[in-house]
Coordinates of C-alpha atoms in Angstrom, one line a residue:
Chain A
E1 CA 11.4 12.4 -19.8
I2 CA 9.2 15.4 -17.9
V3 CA 11.9 17.1 -16.1
L4 CA 10.1 19.0 -13.3
T5 CA 12.2 22.2 -11.9
Q6 CA 11.1 23.5 -8.0
S7 CA 11.6 27.1 -7.4
P8 CA 12.8 28.7 -4.7
G9 CA 15.6 26.0 -3.5
T10 CA 14.7 27.2 0.0
L11 CA 12.0 29.5 1.1
S12 CA 12.6 31.5 4.6
L13 CA 9.4 32.6 6.0
S14 CA 7.9 33.8 9.5
P15 CA 4.6 31.0 11.0
G16 CA 1.6 33.2 9.6
E17 CA 3.2 34.7 6.4
R18 CA 2.2 33.2 3.1
A19 CA 4.3 30.9 1.2
T20 CA 4.5 30.2 -2.6
L21 CA 6.1 27.1 -4.3
S22 CA 6.7 27.1 -7.6
C23 CA 7.3 23.8 -10.2
R24 CA 8.1 24.2 -13.8
A25 CA 7.7 21.3 -16.4
S26 CA 10.0 20.8 -19.4
Q27 CA 6.9 19.6 -20.9
S28 CA 3.1 20.2 -20.8
V29 CA 1.8 17.8 -18.1
S30 CA -0.3 15.4 -19.6
T31 CA -4.3 16.4 -18.0
S32 CA -2.9 18.2 -15.0
Y33 CA -1.6 15.0 -13.5
L34 CA 0.8 16.9 -11.0
A35 CA 0.9 16.5 -7.3
W36 CA 2.2 17.9 -4.3
Y37 CA 4.1 16.3 -0.8
Q38 CA 5.2 17.2 1.9
Q39 CA 7.9 15.5 3.9
K40 CA 9.5 16.1 6.9
P41 CA 12.6 14.9 9.0
G42 CA 12.4 11.0 9.9
Q43 CA 8.9 10.8 8.2
A44 CA 7.4 9.3 5.4
P45 CA 6.3 12.2 2.1
R46 CA 2.7 12.8 2.9
L47 CA 0.5 13.5 -0.2
L48 CA -0.9 17.0 -0.2
I49 CA -2.6 18.1 -3.5
Y50 CA -3.0 15.6 -6.8
G51 CA -4.2 16.4 -10.0
A52 CA -2.9 19.9 -9.8
F53 CA -5.4 21.9 -7.4
S54 CA -7.3 18.4 -5.3
R55 CA -6.7 18.1 -1.8
A56 CA -6.0 14.8 -0.3
T57 CA -8.2 13.7 2.6
G58 CA -7.2 15.1 5.9
I59 CA -5.2 18.3 4.2
P60 CA -6.1 21.5 5.8
D61 CA -7.7 24.4 3.4
R62 CA -4.3 26.6 4.2
F63 CA -2.8 24.3 1.1
S64 CA -3.8 25.2 -2.4
G65 CA -2.8 23.7 -5.8
S66 CA -3.1 25.5 -9.0
G67 CA -1.4 25.8 -12.8
S68 CA -1.6 23.4 -15.8
G69 CA 0.6 22.8 -18.9
T70 CA 3.8 23.6 -17.4
D71 CA 3.6 25.7 -14.4
F72 CA 2.2 24.6 -11.1
T73 CA 2.2 26.4 -8.0
L74 CA 1.5 25.2 -4.3
T75 CA 0.3 27.8 -2.2
I76 CA 0.5 27.9 1.8
S77 CA -2.1 30.2 2.4
R78 CA -0.7 31.1 6.5
L79 CA 2.2 29.0 7.6
E80 CA 1.9 27.1 11.0
P81 CA 4.7 25.5 12.9
E82 CA 4.1 22.2 11.7
D83 CA 4.5 23.3 7.8
F84 CA 7.9 24.2 7.8
A85 CA 9.5 20.8 5.7
V86 CA 10.6 20.0 2.2
Y87 CA 7.8 20.0 -0.2
Y88 CA 8.2 18.1 -3.5
C89 CA 6.0 18.1 -6.9
Q90 CA 6.0 14.9 -8.9
Q91 CA 3.9 14.3 -12.1
Y92 CA 2.6 10.9 -12.9
G93 CA 1.4 11.1 -16.8
G94 CA 4.7 11.4 -18.7
S95 CA 7.1 8.6 -19.8
P96 CA 8.9 7.4 -17.4
M97 CA 5.0 7.6 -15.6
W98 CA 6.4 9.3 -12.6
T99 CA 9.2 12.2 -12.0
F100 CA 10.0 14.2 -9.1
G101 CA 11.0 17.8 -8.7
Q102 CA 14.3 18.2 -6.3
G103 CA 12.4 19.9 -3.4
T104 CA 11.9 23.3 -2.1
K105 CA 12.7 23.8 1.6
V106 CA 10.6 26.0 4.0
E107 CA 12.4 26.7 7.1
V108 CA 11.5 29.5 9.5
K109 CA 12.9 32.6 9.0
Chain B
E1 CA -5.1 3.5 9.2
V2 CA -2.7 2.7 6.1
Q3 CA 0.6 1.2 7.2
L4 CA 3.5 0.3 4.8
V5 CA 6.5 -1.1 6.6
E6 CA 9.8 -1.8 4.6
S7 CA 12.1 -4.4 5.5
G8 CA 15.6 -6.3 4.0
G9 CA 17.4 -3.2 3.7
G10 CA 21.4 -3.2 4.8
L11 CA 24.9 -3.1 3.5
V12 CA 25.4 -5.3 0.2
Q13 CA 28.8 -5.8 -2.1
P14 CA 28.6 -4.7 -6.1
G15 CA 26.9 -7.5 -8.2
R16 CA 25.4 -8.9 -4.9
S17 CA 21.7 -9.4 -4.6
L18 CA 19.4 -7.8 -2.1
R19 CA 15.6 -8.5 -1.4
L20 CA 13.1 -5.9 0.2
S21 CA 10.0 -6.8 1.4
C22 CA 7.1 -4.3 2.3
A23 CA 4.3 -5.2 4.8
A24 CA 0.9 -3.7 4.1
S25 CA -1.9 -3.3 6.6
G26 CA -5.1 -0.9 7.0
F27 CA -6.4 -1.3 3.6
T28 CA -7.7 -4.0 1.4
F29 CA -4.3 -4.6 -0.3
D30 CA -5.4 -6.4 -3.4
D31 CA -7.6 -3.7 -4.5
Y32 CA -4.6 -1.4 -5.1
A33 CA -1.3 -0.7 -7.1
M34 CA 1.9 -0.7 -5.4
Y35 CA 5.3 1.1 -6.1
W36 CA 8.7 1.2 -5.1
V37 CA 10.2 4.8 -4.9
R38 CA 13.6 5.5 -3.8
R39 CA 15.5 8.4 -2.8
T40 CA 19.0 9.3 -3.0
P41 CA 21.2 12.2 -1.8
G42 CA 22.4 13.0 -5.7
K43 CA 19.0 12.5 -7.6
G44 CA 16.3 13.0 -5.3
L45 CA 13.3 10.9 -5.6
E46 CA 13.1 8.0 -8.4
W47 CA 10.5 5.9 -9.2
V48 CA 11.7 2.4 -9.8
S49 CA 9.0 0.2 -10.2
G50 CA 5.5 -0.3 -10.1
I51 CA 2.7 -3.3 -10.3
G52 CA -1.1 -3.6 -10.8
W53 CA -3.4 -5.3 -8.4
N54 CA -3.4 -8.4 -9.7
S55 CA 0.3 -8.3 -11.0
G56 CA -0.7 -8.1 -14.6
N57 CA 1.0 -4.9 -15.3
I58 CA 4.4 -4.3 -14.3
D59 CA 7.2 -1.6 -15.3
Y60 CA 10.3 -0.7 -14.1
A61 CA 12.4 2.5 -14.4
D62 CA 15.1 2.1 -17.3
F63 CA 18.0 2.4 -14.9
V64 CA 17.0 -0.7 -12.9
K65 CA 15.3 -2.7 -15.9
G66 CA 16.7 -5.9 -16.0
R67 CA 18.5 -6.1 -12.9
F68 CA 15.3 -5.7 -10.5
T69 CA 12.2 -7.5 -10.3
I70 CA 8.7 -6.2 -8.2
S71 CA 6.0 -8.9 -7.2
R72 CA 3.2 -8.8 -4.8
D73 CA 1.3 -11.8 -2.5
N74 CA -1.9 -10.9 -2.2
A75 CA -2.9 -13.5 0.3
K76 CA 0.1 -12.2 2.6
N77 CA -0.7 -8.4 2.2
S78 CA 3.3 -8.0 0.4
L79 CA 5.0 -6.5 -1.8
Y80 CA 8.8 -7.7 -3.0
L81 CA 11.4 -5.8 -5.0
Q82 CA 14.2 -8.5 -5.7
M83 CA 17.4 -6.3 -6.4
N84 CA 20.5 -7.9 -8.6
S85 CA 23.5 -7.2 -9.8
L86 CA 23.3 -4.3 -7.7
R87 CA 25.3 -1.2 -7.9
P88 CA 27.2 1.6 -5.8
E89 CA 24.6 4.0 -7.2
D90 CA 21.4 1.7 -6.2
T91 CA 22.5 3.2 -2.8
A92 CA 19.2 5.1 -1.5
L93 CA 16.6 5.0 1.0
Y94 CA 13.8 2.9 -0.8
H95 CA 10.3 3.5 0.5
C96 CA 7.0 1.1 -0.7
V97 CA 4.4 3.0 -1.6
K98 CA 0.5 2.6 -2.3
G99 CA -1.5 3.7 -4.9
P100 CA -5.2 5.2 -5.2
V101 CA -6.4 2.8 -7.6
A102 CA -6.3 -0.7 -8.9
S103 CA -4.6 0.5 -12.2
F104 CA -0.9 1.8 -11.4
R105 CA -0.9 3.4 -14.7
G106 CA -1.7 7.9 -14.4
A107 CA -2.1 7.4 -10.4
Y108 CA 0.2 9.6 -7.8
F109 CA 0.7 8.1 -4.7
D110 CA -1.2 8.4 -1.7
Y111 CA 0.7 6.9 1.5
W112 CA 4.5 5.9 1.7
G113 CA 6.4 4.0 4.2
Q114 CA 9.2 5.3 5.9
G115 CA 11.5 3.8 4.1
I116 CA 14.4 1.0 3.8
L117 CA 18.2 2.0 3.9
V118 CA 20.2 0.0 0.9
T119 CA 23.8 0.9 1.1
V120 CA 26.2 -0.7 -2.0
S121 CA 29.4 -0.6 -1.1
S122 CA 32.3 -2.9 -1.3

């Protein structure tokens, strides 16, 4: 099983600051099959990034994904008030096919 | 607008059964793979099961194999999860999830329902 470890657990930042979230895999992720999701309290998770760096439909360009192999990063260039949430990474090419990281909470400093 | 609305959750005793349903709208249901994903306080998000567009391909996480059955009715735009022999560790928020393509392998999840709570307790 591919285990995904996200860091940090919590990121305390102010609006306008840059957020850098890390996702490290225990094995190489096949063909960069890595996605990122955002979840706010009481809401369903929302797809942000797939294929490690492709933005989903309607996602602002302040969100960007990068990385390959075992190390992946989600960057939010300038935090907007609506970006404070929990972010999860997911791999979708291993066995079992889908596993998730434990999440990074981005909170207001 | 894609909408996925789960129902059928609740409190159930260990060893009993429950059937979850998901009503889908806003897209051509039989063009896409569908999934169930759950969230627990202890383990976070876990993929539970997936089904291809025509039910030809189905898979389960090891921890539910032999106990849970996924199915779909394309005529009713509905996804189901029959959960038997429930255990306390199955207590979770269960999300109905849509894939971006017809095949369910090698795909991410592009839309999620808000989830339905299942509590397994005596």
